[in-house]
GROMACS .gro file of C-alpha atoms in nm:
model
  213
    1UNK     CA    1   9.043  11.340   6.498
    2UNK     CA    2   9.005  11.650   6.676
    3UNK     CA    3   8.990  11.760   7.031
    4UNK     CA    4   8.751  12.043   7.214
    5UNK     CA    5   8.816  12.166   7.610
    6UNK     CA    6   8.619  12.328   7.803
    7UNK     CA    7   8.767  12.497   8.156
    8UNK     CA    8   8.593  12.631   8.469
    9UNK     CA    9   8.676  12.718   8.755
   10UNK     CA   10   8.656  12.504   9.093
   11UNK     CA   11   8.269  12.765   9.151
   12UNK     CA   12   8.204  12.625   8.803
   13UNK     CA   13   8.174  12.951   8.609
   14UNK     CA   14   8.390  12.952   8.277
   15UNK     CA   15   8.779  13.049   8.271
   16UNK     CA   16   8.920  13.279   7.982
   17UNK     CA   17   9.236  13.245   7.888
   18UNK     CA   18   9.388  12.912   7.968
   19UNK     CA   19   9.660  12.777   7.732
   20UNK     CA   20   9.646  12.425   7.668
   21UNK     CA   21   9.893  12.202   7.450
   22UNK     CA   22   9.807  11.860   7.320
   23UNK     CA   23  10.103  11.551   7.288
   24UNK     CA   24  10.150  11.256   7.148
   25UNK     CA   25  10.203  10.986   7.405
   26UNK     CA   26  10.363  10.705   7.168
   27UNK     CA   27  10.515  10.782   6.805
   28UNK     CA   28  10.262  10.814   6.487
   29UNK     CA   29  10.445  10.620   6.224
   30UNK     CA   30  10.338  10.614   5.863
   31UNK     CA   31  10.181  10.302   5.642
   32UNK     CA   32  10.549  10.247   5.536
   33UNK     CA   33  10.711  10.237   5.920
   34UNK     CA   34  10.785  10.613   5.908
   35UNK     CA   35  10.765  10.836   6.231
   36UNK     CA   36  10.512  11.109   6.146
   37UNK     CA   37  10.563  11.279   6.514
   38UNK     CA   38  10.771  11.150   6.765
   39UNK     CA   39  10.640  11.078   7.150
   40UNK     CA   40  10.582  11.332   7.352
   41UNK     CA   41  10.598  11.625   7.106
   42UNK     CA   42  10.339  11.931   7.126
   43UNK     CA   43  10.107  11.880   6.822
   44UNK     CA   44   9.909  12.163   6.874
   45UNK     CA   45   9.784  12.429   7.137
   46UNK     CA   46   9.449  12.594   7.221
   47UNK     CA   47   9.306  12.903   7.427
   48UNK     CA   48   8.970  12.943   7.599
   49UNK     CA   49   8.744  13.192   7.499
   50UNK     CA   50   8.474  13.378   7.739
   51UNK     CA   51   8.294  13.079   7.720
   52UNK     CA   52   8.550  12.881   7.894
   53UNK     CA   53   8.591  12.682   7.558
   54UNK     CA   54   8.911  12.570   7.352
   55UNK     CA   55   8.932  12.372   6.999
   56UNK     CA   56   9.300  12.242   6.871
   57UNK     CA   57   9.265  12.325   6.504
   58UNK     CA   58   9.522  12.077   6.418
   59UNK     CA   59   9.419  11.718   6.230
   60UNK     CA   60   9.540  11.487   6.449
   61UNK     CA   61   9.580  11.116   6.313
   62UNK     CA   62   9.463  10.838   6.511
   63UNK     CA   63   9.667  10.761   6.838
   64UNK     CA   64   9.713  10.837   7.182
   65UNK     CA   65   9.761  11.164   7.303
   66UNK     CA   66   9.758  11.387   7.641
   67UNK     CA   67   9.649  11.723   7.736
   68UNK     CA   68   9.788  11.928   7.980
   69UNK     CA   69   9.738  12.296   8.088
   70UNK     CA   70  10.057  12.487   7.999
   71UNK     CA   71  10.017  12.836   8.070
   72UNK     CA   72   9.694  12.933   8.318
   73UNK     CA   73   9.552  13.311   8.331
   74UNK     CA   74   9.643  13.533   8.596
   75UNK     CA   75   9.458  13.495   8.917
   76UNK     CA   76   9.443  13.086   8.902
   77UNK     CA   77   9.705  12.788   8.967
   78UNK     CA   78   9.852  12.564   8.705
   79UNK     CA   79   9.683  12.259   8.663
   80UNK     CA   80   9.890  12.004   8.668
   81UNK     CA   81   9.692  11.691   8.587
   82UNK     CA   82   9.766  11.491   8.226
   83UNK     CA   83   9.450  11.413   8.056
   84UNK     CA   84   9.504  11.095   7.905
   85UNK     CA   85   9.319  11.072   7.533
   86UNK     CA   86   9.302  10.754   7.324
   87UNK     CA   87   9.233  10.815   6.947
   88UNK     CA   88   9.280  10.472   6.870
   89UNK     CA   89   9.120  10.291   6.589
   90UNK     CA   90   8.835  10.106   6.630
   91UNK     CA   91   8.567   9.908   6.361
   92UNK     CA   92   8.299  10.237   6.457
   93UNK     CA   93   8.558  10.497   6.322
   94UNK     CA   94   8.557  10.326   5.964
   95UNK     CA   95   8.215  10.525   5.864
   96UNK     CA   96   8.310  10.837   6.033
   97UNK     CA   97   8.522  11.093   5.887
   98UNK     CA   98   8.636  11.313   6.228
   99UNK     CA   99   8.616  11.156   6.615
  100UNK     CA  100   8.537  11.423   6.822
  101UNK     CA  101   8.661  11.414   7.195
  102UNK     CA  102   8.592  11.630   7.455
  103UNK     CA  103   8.750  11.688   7.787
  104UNK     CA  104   8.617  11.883   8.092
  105UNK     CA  105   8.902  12.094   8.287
  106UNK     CA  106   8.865  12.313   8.618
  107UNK     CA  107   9.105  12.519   8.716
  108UNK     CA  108   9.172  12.674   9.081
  109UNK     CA  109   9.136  12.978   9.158
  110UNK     CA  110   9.352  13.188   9.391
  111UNK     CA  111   9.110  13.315   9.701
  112UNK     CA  112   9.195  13.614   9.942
  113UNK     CA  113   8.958  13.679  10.242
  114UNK     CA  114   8.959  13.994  10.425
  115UNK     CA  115   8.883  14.051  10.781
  116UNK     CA  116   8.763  14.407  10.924
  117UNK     CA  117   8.739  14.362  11.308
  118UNK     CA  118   8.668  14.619  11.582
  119UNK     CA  119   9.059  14.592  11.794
  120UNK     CA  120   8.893  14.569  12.110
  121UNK     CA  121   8.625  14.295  12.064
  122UNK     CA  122   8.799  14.111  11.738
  123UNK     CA  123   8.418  14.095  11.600
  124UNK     CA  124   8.338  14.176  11.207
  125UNK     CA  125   8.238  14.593  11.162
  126UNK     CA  126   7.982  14.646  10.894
  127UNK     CA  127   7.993  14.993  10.762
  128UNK     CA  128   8.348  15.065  10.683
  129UNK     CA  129   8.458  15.109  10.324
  130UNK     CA  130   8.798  14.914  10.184
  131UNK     CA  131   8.974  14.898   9.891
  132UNK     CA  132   9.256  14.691   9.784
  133UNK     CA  133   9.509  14.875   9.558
  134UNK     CA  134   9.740  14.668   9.360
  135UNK     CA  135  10.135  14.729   9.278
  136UNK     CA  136  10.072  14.931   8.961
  137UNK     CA  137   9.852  15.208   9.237
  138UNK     CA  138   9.534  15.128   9.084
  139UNK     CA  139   9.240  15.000   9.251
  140UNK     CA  140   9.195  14.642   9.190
  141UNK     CA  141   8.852  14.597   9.437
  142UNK     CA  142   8.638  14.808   9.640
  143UNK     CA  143   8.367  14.722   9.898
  144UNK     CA  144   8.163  14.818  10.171
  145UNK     CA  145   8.237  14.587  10.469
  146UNK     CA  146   7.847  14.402  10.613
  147UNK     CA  147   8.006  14.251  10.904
  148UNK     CA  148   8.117  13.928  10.735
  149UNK     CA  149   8.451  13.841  10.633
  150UNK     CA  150   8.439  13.983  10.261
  151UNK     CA  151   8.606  13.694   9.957
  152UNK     CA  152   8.789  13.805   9.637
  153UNK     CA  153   8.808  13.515   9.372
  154UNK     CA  154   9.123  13.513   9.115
  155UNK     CA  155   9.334  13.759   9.269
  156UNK     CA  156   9.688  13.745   9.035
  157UNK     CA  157   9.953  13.691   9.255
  158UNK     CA  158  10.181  13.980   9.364
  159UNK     CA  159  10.219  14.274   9.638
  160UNK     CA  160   9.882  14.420   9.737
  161UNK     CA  161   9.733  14.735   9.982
  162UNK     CA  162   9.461  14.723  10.211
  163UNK     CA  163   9.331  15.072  10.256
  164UNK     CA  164   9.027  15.197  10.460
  165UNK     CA  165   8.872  15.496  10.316
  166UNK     CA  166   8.612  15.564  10.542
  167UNK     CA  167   8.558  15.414  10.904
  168UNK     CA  168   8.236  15.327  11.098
  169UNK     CA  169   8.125  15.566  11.286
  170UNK     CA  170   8.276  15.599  11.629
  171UNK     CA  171   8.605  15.458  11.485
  172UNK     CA  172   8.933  15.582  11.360
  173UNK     CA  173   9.056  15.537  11.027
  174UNK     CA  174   9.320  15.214  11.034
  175UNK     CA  175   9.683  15.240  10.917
  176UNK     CA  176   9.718  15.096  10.560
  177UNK     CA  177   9.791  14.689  10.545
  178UNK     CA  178  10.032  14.531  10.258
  179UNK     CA  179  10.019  14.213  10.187
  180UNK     CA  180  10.128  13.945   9.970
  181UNK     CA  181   9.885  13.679   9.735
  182UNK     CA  182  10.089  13.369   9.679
  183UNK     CA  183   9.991  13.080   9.418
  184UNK     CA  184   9.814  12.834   9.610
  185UNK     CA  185   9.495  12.702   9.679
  186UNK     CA  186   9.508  12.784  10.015
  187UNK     CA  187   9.271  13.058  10.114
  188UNK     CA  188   9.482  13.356  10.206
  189UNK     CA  189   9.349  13.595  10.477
  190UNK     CA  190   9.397  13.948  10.549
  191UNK     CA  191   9.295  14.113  10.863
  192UNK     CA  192   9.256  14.498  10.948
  193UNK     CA  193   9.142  14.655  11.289
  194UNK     CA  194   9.005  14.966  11.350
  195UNK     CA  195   9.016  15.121  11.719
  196UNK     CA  196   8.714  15.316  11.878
  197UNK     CA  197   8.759  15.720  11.929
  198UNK     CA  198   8.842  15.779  12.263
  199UNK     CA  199   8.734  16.084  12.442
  200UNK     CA  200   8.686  16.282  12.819
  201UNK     CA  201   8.385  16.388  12.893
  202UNK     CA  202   8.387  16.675  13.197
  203UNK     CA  203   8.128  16.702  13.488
  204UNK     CA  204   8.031  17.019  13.620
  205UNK     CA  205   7.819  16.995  13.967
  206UNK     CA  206   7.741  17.310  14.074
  207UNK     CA  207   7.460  17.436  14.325
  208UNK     CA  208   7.150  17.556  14.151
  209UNK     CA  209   7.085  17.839  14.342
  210UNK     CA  210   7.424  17.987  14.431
  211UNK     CA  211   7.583  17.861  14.093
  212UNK     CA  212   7.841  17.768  14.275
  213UNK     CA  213   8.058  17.412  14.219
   0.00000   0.00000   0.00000
């Protein structure tokens, strides 16, 4: 028997990098009474490709097994659902040399949405550019804000900066904002404000004749 996987995430495009292990869910015993593998062991485990695909290369002998995700790539939660799969013998196997199973997996990705609102009015400002630096200094995204709250998909967890480069015209550049991403599915906001310039503008009334105020 063997086993293929294929993982995406909850938008449905393909997930690299998930680690999934394969168990045996009862003992495989020999012709002769034998245990082979005991319950529960890890038979074999598999990583997905670009493609979002996995294969366990091991020959596994007819049984029932269960998959579950055991390591998942940085910017997405740990499934932890056990996918249940029954190699069991049946009268069809007899002609065929390999079963072939294959499960579908999604995994969740962790979501940050940032806000850039005018302080005054609390409404979205277009025009202002943002980037998000991570721990290491280095710039993990970079955008130019349209007035909607902008969304960053599989963001690894850890300590982050929100840093305006450039402000909208007729507005001051905002003080830096650190933040945390935590794992959960829970969509994690971030909000910056940036304040109008303020200014004085000075009447002079004078006579037009005499010049005079």
């Amino acid at each position: 028997s063997e086993m293929c996987i294929g993982d995406s995430s909850v938008s449905t495009y393909p997930v690299a990098g998930a680690t999934y292990g394969i168990y045996t869910k009862e003992d495989i015993v020999s012709v002769s009474g034998e245990v082979l593998v005991k319950a529960d062991d890890l038979v074999d485990t598999a990583v997905t490709d670009e493609n979002g695909k996995a294969k366990f290369e091991a020959d596994l002998p007819l049984g029932l097994y269960y998959v579950k995700e055991v390591e998942s790539p940085a910017g997405y939660l740990l499934d932890e659902t056990v996918y249940d799969v029954d190699f069991s013998y049946t009268e069809e196997m007899a002609a065929t040399p390999t079963v072939t199973k294959e499960l579908e997996m999604k995994d969740t990705p962790i979501i940050v949405e940032v806000s850039k609102t005018d302080i005054t009015t609390g409404k979205e400002l277009p025009g202002a550019t943002l980037e998000v630096i991570d721990s290491d200094g280095e710039v993990y995204a970079s955008w130019k804000t349209d007035g909607k709250p902008y969304r960053l998909e599989a963001v690894p967890a850890g300590k982050y900066t929100l840093r305006e480069t450039a402000a909208p015209y007729g507005y001051l550049i905002a003080n830096e904002v650190e933040f945390t991403v935590e794992q959960t599915g829970e969509i994690q906001k971030v909000a910056m404000t940036d304040e109008r310039v303020k200014g004085k503008i000075a009447l002079h009334k004078t006579c037009s004749k005499t010049g005079k105020p």
